Tab-separated table of C-alpha atoms in Angstrom:
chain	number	residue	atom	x	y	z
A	58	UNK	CA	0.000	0.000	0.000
A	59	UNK	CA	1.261	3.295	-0.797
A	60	UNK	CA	1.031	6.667	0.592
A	61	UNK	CA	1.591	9.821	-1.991
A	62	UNK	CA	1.867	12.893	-0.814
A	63	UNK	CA	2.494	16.492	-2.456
A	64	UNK	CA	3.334	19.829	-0.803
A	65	UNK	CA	3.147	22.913	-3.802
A	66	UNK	CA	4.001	26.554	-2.738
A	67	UNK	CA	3.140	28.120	0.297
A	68	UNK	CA	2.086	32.019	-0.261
A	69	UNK	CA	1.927	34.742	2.749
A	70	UNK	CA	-1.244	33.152	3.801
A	71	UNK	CA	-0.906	30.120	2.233
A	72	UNK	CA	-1.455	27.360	-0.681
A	73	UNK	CA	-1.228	24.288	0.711
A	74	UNK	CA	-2.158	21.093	-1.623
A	75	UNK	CA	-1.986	17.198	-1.094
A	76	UNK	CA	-2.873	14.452	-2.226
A	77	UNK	CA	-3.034	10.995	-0.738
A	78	UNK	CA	-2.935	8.434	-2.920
A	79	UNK	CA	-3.472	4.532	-1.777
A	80	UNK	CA	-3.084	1.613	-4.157
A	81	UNK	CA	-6.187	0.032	-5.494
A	82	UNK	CA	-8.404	3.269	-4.394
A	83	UNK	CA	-9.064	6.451	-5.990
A	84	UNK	CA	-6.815	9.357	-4.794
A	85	UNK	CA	-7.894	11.722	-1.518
A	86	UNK	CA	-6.698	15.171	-2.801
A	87	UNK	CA	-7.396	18.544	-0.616
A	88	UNK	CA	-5.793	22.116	-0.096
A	89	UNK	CA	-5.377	23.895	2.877
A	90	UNK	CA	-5.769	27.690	2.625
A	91	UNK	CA	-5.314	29.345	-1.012
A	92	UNK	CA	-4.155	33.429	-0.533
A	93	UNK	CA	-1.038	35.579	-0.909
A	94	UNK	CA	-0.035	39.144	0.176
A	95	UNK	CA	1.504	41.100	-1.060
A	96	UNK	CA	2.004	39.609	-4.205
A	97	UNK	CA	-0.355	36.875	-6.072
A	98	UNK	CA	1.683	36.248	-9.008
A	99	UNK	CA	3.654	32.941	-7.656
A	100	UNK	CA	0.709	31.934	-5.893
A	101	UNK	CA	-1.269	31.508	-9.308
A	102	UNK	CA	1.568	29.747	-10.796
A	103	UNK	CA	1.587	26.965	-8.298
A	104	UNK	CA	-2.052	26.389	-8.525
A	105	UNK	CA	-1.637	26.270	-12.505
A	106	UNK	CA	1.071	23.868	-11.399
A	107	UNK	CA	-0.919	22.004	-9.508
A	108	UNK	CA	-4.117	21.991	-11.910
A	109	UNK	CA	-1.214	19.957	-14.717
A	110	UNK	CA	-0.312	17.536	-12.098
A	111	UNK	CA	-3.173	16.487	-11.226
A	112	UNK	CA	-4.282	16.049	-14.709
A	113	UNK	CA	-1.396	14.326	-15.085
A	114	UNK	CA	-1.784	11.947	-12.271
A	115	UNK	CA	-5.493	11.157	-13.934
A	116	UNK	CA	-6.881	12.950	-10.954
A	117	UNK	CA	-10.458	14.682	-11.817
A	118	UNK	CA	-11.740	16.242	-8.380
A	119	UNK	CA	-10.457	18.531	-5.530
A	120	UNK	CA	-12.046	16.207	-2.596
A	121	UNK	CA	-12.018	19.021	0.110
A	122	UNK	CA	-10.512	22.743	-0.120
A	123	UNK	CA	-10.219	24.050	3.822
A	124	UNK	CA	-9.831	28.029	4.824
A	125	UNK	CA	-8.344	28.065	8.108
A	126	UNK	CA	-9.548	31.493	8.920
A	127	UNK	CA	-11.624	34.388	7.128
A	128	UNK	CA	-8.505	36.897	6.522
A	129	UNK	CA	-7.970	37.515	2.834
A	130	UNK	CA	-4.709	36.744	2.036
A	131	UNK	CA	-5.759	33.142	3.243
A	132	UNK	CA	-8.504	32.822	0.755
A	133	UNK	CA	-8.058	35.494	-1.661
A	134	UNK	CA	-7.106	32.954	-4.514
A	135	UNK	CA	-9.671	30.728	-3.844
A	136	UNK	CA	-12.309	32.104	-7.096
A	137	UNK	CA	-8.787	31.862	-9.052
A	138	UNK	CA	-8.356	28.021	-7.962
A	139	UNK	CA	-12.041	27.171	-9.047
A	140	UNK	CA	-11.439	28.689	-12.446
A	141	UNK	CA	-8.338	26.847	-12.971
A	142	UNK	CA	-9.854	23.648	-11.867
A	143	UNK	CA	-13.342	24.113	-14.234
A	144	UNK	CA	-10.474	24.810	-16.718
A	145	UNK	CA	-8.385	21.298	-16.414
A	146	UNK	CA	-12.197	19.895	-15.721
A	147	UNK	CA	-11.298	18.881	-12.065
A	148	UNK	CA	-14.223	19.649	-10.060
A	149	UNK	CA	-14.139	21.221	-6.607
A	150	UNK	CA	-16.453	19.210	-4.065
A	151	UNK	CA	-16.402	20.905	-0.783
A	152	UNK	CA	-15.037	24.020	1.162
A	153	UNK	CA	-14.471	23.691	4.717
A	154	UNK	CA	-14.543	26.875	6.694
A	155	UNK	CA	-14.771	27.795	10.196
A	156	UNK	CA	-18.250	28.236	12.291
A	157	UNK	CA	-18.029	31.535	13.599
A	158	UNK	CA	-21.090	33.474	15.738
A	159	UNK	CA	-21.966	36.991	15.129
A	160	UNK	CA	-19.738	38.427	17.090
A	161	UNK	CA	-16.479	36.902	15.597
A	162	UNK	CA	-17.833	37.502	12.447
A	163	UNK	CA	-17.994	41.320	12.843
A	164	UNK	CA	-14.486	41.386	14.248
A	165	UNK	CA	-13.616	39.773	10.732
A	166	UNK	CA	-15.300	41.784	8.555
A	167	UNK	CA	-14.036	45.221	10.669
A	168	UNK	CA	-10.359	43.311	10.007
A	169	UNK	CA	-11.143	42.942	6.400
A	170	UNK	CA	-13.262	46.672	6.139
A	171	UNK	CA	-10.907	48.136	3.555
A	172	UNK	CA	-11.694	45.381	1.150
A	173	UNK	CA	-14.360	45.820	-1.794
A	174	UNK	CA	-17.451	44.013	-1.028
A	175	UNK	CA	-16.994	41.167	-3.709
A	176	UNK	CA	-14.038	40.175	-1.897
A	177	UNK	CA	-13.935	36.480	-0.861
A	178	UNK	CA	-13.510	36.780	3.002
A	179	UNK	CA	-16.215	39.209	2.990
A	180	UNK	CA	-18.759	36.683	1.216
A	181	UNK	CA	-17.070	34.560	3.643
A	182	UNK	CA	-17.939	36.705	6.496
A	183	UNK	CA	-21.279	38.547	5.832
A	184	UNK	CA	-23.997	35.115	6.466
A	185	UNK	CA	-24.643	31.720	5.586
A	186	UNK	CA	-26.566	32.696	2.609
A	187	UNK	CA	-23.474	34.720	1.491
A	188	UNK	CA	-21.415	31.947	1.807
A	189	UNK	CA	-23.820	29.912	0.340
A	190	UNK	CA	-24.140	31.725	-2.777
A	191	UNK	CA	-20.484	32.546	-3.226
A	192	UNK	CA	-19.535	28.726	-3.100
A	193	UNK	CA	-22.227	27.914	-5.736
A	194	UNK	CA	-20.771	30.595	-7.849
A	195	UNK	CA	-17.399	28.965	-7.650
A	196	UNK	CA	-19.321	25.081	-8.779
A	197	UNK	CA	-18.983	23.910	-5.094
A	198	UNK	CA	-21.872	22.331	-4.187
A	199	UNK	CA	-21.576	21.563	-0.513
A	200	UNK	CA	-19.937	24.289	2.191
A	201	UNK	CA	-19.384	22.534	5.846
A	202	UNK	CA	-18.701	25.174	8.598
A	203	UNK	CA	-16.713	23.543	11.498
A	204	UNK	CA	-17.739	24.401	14.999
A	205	UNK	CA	-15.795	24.925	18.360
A	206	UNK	CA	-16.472	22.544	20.834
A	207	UNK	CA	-18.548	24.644	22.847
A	208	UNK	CA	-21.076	25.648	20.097
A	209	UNK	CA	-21.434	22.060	18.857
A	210	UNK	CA	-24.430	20.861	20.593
A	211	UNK	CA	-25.971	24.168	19.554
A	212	UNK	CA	-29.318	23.154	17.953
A	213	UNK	CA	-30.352	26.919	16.164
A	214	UNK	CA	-27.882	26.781	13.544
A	215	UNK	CA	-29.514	25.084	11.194
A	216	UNK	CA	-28.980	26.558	8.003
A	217	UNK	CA	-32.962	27.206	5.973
A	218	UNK	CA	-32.320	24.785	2.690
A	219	UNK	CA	-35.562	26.795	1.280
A	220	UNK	CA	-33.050	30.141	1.360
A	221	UNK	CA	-30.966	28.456	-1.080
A	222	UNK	CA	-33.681	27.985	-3.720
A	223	UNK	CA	-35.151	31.087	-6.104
A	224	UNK	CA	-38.846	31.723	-6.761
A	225	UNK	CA	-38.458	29.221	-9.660
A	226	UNK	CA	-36.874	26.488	-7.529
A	227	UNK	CA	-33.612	26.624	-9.031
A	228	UNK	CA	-30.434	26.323	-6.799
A	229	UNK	CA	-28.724	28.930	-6.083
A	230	UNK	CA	-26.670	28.397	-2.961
A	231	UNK	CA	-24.559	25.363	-1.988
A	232	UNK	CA	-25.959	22.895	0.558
A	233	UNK	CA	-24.764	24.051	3.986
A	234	UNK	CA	-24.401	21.831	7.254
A	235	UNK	CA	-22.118	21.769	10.669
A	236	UNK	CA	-19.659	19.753	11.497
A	237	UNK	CA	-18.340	19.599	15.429
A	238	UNK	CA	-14.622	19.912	15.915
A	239	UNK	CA	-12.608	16.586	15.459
A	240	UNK	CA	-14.873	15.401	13.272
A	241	UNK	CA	-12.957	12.875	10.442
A	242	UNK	CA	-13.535	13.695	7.121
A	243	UNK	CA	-12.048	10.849	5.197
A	244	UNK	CA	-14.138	8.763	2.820
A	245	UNK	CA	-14.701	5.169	2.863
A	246	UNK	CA	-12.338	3.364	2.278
A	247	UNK	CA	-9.183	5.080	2.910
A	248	UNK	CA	-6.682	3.954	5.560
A	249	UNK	CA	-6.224	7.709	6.688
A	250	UNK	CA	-7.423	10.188	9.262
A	251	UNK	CA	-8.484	13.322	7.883
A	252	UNK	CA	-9.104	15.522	11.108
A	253	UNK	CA	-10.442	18.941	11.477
A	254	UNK	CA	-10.773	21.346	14.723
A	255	UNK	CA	-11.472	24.453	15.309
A	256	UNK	CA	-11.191	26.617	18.659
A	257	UNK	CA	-12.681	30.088	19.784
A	258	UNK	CA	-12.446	33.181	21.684
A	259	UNK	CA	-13.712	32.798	25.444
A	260	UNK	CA	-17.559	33.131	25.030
A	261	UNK	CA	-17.599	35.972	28.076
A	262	UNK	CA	-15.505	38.111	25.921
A	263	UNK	CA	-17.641	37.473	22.984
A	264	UNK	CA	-20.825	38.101	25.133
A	265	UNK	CA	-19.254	41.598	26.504
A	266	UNK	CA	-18.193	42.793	23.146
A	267	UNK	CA	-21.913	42.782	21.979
A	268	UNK	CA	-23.484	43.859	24.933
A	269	UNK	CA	-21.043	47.024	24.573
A	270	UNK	CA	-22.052	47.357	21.282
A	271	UNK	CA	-25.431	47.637	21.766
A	272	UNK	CA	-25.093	49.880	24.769
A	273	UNK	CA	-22.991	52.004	23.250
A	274	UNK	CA	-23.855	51.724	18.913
A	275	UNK	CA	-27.610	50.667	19.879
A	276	UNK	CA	-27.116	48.126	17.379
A	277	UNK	CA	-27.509	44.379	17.696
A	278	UNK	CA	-24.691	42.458	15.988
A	279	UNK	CA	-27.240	39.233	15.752
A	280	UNK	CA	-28.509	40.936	13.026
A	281	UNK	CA	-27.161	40.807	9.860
A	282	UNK	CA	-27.788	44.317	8.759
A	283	UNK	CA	-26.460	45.574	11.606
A	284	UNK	CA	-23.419	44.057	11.288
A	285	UNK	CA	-23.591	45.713	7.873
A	286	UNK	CA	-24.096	49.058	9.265
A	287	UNK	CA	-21.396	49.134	11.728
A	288	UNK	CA	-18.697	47.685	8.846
A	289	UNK	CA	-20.189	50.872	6.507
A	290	UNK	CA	-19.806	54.107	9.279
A	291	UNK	CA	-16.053	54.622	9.745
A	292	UNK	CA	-17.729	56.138	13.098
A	293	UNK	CA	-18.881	52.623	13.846
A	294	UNK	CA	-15.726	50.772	12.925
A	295	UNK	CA	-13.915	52.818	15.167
A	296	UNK	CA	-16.299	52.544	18.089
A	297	UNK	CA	-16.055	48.558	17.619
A	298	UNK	CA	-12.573	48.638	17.553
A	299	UNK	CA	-12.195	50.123	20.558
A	300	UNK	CA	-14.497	47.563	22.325
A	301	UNK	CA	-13.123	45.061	20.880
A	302	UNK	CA	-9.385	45.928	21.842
A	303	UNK	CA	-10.959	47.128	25.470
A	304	UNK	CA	-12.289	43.768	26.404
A	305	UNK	CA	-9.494	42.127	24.788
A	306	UNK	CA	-7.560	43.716	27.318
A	307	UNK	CA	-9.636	42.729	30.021
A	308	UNK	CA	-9.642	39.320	29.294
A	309	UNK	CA	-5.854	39.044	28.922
A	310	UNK	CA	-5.978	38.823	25.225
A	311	UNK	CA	-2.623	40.445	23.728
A	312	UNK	CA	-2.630	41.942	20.348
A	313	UNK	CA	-6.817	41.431	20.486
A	314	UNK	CA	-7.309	42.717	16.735
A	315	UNK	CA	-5.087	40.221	15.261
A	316	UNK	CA	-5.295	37.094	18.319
A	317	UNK	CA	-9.032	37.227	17.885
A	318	UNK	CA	-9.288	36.741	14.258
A	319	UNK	CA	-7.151	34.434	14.137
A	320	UNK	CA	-7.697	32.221	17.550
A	321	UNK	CA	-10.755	30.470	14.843
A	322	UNK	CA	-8.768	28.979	12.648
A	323	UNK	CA	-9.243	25.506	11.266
A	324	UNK	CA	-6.733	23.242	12.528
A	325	UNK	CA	-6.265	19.819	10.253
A	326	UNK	CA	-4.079	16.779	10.787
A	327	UNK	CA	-4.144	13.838	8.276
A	328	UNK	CA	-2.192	10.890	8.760
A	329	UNK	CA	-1.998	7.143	7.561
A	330	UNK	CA	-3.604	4.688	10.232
A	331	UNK	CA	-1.711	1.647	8.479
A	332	UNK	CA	2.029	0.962	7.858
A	333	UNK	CA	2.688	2.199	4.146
A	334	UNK	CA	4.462	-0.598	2.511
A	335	UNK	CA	6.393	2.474	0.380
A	336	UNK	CA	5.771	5.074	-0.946
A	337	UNK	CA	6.811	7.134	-4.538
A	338	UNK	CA	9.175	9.544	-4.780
A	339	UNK	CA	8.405	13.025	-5.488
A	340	UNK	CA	10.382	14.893	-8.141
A	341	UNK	CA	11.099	18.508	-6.920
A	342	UNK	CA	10.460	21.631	-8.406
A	343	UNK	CA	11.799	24.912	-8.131
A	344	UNK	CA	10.303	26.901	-5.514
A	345	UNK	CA	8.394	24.009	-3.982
A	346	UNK	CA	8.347	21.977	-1.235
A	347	UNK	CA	7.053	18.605	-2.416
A	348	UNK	CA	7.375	15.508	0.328
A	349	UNK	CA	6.277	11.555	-0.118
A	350	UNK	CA	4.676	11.676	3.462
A	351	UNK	CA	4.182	8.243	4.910
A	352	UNK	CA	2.650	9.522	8.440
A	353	UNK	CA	1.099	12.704	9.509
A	354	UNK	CA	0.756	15.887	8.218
A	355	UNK	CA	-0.531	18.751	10.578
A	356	UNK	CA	-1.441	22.269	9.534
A	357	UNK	CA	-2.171	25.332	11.755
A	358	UNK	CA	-3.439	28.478	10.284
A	359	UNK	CA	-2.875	31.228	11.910
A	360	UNK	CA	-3.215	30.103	15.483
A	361	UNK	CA	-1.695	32.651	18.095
A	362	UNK	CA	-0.536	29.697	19.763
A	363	UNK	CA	2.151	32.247	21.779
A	364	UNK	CA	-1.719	33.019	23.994
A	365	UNK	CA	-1.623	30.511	26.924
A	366	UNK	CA	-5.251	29.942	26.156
A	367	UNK	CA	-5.476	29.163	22.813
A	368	UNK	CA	-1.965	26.772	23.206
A	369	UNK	CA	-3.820	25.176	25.974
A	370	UNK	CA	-7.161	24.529	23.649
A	371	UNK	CA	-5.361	23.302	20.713
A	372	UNK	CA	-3.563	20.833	22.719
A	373	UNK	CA	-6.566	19.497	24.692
A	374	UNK	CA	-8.542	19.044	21.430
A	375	UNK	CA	-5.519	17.693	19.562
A	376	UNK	CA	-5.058	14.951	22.796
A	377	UNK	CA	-8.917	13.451	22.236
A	378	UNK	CA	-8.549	12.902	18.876
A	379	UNK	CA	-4.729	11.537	18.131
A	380	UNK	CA	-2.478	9.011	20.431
A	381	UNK	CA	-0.020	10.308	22.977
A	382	UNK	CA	3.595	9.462	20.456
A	383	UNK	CA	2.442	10.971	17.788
A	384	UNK	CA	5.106	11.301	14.846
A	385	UNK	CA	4.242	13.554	11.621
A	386	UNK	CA	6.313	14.283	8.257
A	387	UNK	CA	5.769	18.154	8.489
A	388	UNK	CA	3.910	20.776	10.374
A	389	UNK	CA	3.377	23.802	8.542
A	390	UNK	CA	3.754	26.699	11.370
A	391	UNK	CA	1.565	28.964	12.090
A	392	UNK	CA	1.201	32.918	11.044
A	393	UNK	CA	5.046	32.282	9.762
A	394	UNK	CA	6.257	31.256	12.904
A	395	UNK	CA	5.696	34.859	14.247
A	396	UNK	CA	5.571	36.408	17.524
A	397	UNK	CA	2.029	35.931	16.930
A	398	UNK	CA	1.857	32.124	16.008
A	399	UNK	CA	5.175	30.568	17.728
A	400	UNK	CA	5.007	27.741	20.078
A	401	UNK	CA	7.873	25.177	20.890
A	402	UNK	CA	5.454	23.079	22.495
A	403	UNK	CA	3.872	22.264	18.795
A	404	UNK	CA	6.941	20.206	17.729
A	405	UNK	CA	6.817	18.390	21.420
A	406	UNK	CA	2.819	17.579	20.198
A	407	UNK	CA	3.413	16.619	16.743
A	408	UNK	CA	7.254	15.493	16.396
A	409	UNK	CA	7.562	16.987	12.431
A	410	UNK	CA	10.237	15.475	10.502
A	411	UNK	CA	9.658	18.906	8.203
A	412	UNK	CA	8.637	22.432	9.504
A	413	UNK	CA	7.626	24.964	6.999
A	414	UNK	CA	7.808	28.753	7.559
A	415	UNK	CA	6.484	31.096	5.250
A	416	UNK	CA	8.259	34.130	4.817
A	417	UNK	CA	5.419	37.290	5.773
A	418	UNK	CA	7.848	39.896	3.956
A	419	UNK	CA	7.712	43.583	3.721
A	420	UNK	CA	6.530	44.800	-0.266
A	421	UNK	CA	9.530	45.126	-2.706
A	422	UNK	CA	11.073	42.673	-0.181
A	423	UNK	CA	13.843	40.336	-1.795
A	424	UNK	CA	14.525	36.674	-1.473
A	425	UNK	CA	18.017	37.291	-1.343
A	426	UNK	CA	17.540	40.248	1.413
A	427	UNK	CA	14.848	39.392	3.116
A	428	UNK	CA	12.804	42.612	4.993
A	429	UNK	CA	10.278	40.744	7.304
A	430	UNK	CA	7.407	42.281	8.094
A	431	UNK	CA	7.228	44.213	11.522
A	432	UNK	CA	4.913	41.291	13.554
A	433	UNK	CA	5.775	38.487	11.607
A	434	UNK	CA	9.404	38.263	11.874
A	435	UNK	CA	9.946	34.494	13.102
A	436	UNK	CA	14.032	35.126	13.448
A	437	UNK	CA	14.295	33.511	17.114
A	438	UNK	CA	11.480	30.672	15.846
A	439	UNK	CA	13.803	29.647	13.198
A	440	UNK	CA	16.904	29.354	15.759
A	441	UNK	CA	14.514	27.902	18.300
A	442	UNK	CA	13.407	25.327	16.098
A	443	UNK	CA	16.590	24.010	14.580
A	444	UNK	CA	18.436	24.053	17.903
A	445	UNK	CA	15.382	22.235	19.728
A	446	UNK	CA	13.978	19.970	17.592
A	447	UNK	CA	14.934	17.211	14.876
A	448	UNK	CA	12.709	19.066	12.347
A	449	UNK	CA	14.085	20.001	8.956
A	450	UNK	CA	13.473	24.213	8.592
A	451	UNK	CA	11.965	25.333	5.011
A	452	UNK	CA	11.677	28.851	4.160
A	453	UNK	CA	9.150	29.491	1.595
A	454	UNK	CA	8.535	32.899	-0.166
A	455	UNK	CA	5.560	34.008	-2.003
């Protein structure tokens, strides 16, 4: 039995892509996160790249594509991806995204405010329906949105299938449903764990933010529209912003704007449960990380997992799910490895063979003399991480 597995280029935000190939079955092929910033251009060559080898390997659908969090340089390639795959007639079956209550949505569409309306993370962000719509538009027909452990025996969030179907019963929205955190997506059939979770921000905090909000905006971010309203008055945005960073604050958040956000992203581990017999080798490219992966593979967003809390979530959830020894071929670290996303303690949890950082530089920044951006600059990760652990570093650029 054989194991196959291909790593393409990682962008600022990333473009993740495997697939898992087992003899005598049909291929399991996903991709984790699909956005770059600041530039796009490399980004849309790997996914070209990736669109020939698959048609190549006689592979004709994209099993699952998974946006660990709502920013848009994590998803802002994603209508680009579907076009390329109609193109190469590989269809796109599902998009995984993260569950997120009112509340966490706001603080990701005031994050994203500057972008146009039509942007992805903002059809992302705005309401099922939105998301609905904007998946359909792509040819996806089925959206699952992953939910926290705490919000996963909530019964009211049901999505309306009747909302999804016009006044002449045509479809125009793809099916929606939840999924609860550490839920295993793998088919049938497959010898292979294919694990999501997802964490979030203490529910108190969440709770205080709107109750400000409403004391303060009169404004109830349950609703939809005024959600909308407070994202349109630069009055607003302001006002939320300084809730938001003033119960951050008091809940010992650090950087809230940015820890917030990204404290929901979608967490994934997939890993062989059999003994490969062996496995293909993997020609390299260029600019790309490609690895034959006969165990685990583990990828982490943007997880501030530097915030005691959210380290001490992910691990929790991570222990229910996996054994104690676990052993994985690569962990792809999170937010770059930055002050934001760096924790030690991951490579105890998942023992990588591989680590990849993604480089977060300045614009007009050059491979060859690097300018990291101000909060991303993972220079004492990198040392950490080569003096501490077995892990082989990769530095990837977009």
């Amino acid at each position: 039995m054989s194991a196959d597995r291909v790593q393409y280029r990682i962008g600022h935000g990333g473009f993740h892509t495997t697939t898992v190939a087992q003899s005598g079955v049909p291929a399991l092929t996903y991709v984790y996160d699909v956005g770059a910033a600041p530039s796009v251009r490399k980004l849309e060559a790997a996914i070209r790249d990736f669109a020939k080898d698959l048609v190549n390997r006689g592979i004709t659908r994209i099993d699952f594509v998974f946006i660990s969090h709502l920013d848009e340089d994590h998803v802002n390639r994603l209508r680009f991806l579907a076009k390329e795959m109609e193109r190469s007639t590989i269809s796109v079956e599902t998009l995984v995204v993260p569950w997120l209550g009112p509340v966490s949505r706001l603080f990701g569409m005031l994050r994203q405010s500057h972008r146009s309306a039509s942007a992805a993370s903002m059809n992302l962000l705005r309401s099922n329906a939105s998301i609905a719509g904007f998946a359909a538009g792509l040819g996806i027909d089925e959206v699952l949105l992953v939910q926290d452990s705490a919000n996963a025996a909530n019964t009211n969030l049901s999505v309306d299938d009747a909302s999804q179907v016009d006044a002449n019963g045509t479809v125009v929205g793809a099916a929606i449903r939840t999924i609860p955190s550490g839920t295993d997506l793998t088919p049938n059939g497959l010898p292979w764990r294919l694990l999501v979770t997802q964490l979030t921000v203490p529910h108190k905090a969440l709770q205080e933010v709107a109750k400000r909000i409403k004391s303060k905006l009169r404004l109830n971010v349950e609703l939809e529209a005024d959600r909308e309203t407070i994202v349109r008055s630069h009055a607003h945005r302001r006002a939320a912003r300084g809730i938001m960073e003033d119960v951050a604050k008091a809940h010992g958040i650090p950087r809230g704007r940015t820890s917030i956000t990204n404290w929901s992203s979608v967490g994934l581990y997939s890993g062989s449960t059999s003994v490969p017999l062996a496995h293909s080798s993997i020609p390299p490219k260029p600019g790309h990380f490609a690895h034959a992966c006969t165990s685990g593979w583990v990828h982490t967003g943007d997880l501030p997992l530097d915030v005691s809390d959210v380290w001490n979530a992910f691990e929790a959830e991570w222990r229910q799910w996996l054994p104690a020894a676990i052993h994985t071929c690569v962990a792809t670290v999170p937010h770059h490895g930055s002050m934001n996303g760096h924790n030690i303690e991951l490579f105890n949890l998942f023992d990588p063979g591989h680590a990849v950082f993604t480089y977060g530089l300045e614009n007009a920044s050059k491979a060859m003399k690097r300018r990291w951006a101000k909060k991303v600059d993972p220079t004492d990760a990198l040392s950490e991480v080569r003096r501490f652990t077995r892990a082989q570093v990769w530095e990837l650029s977009n």
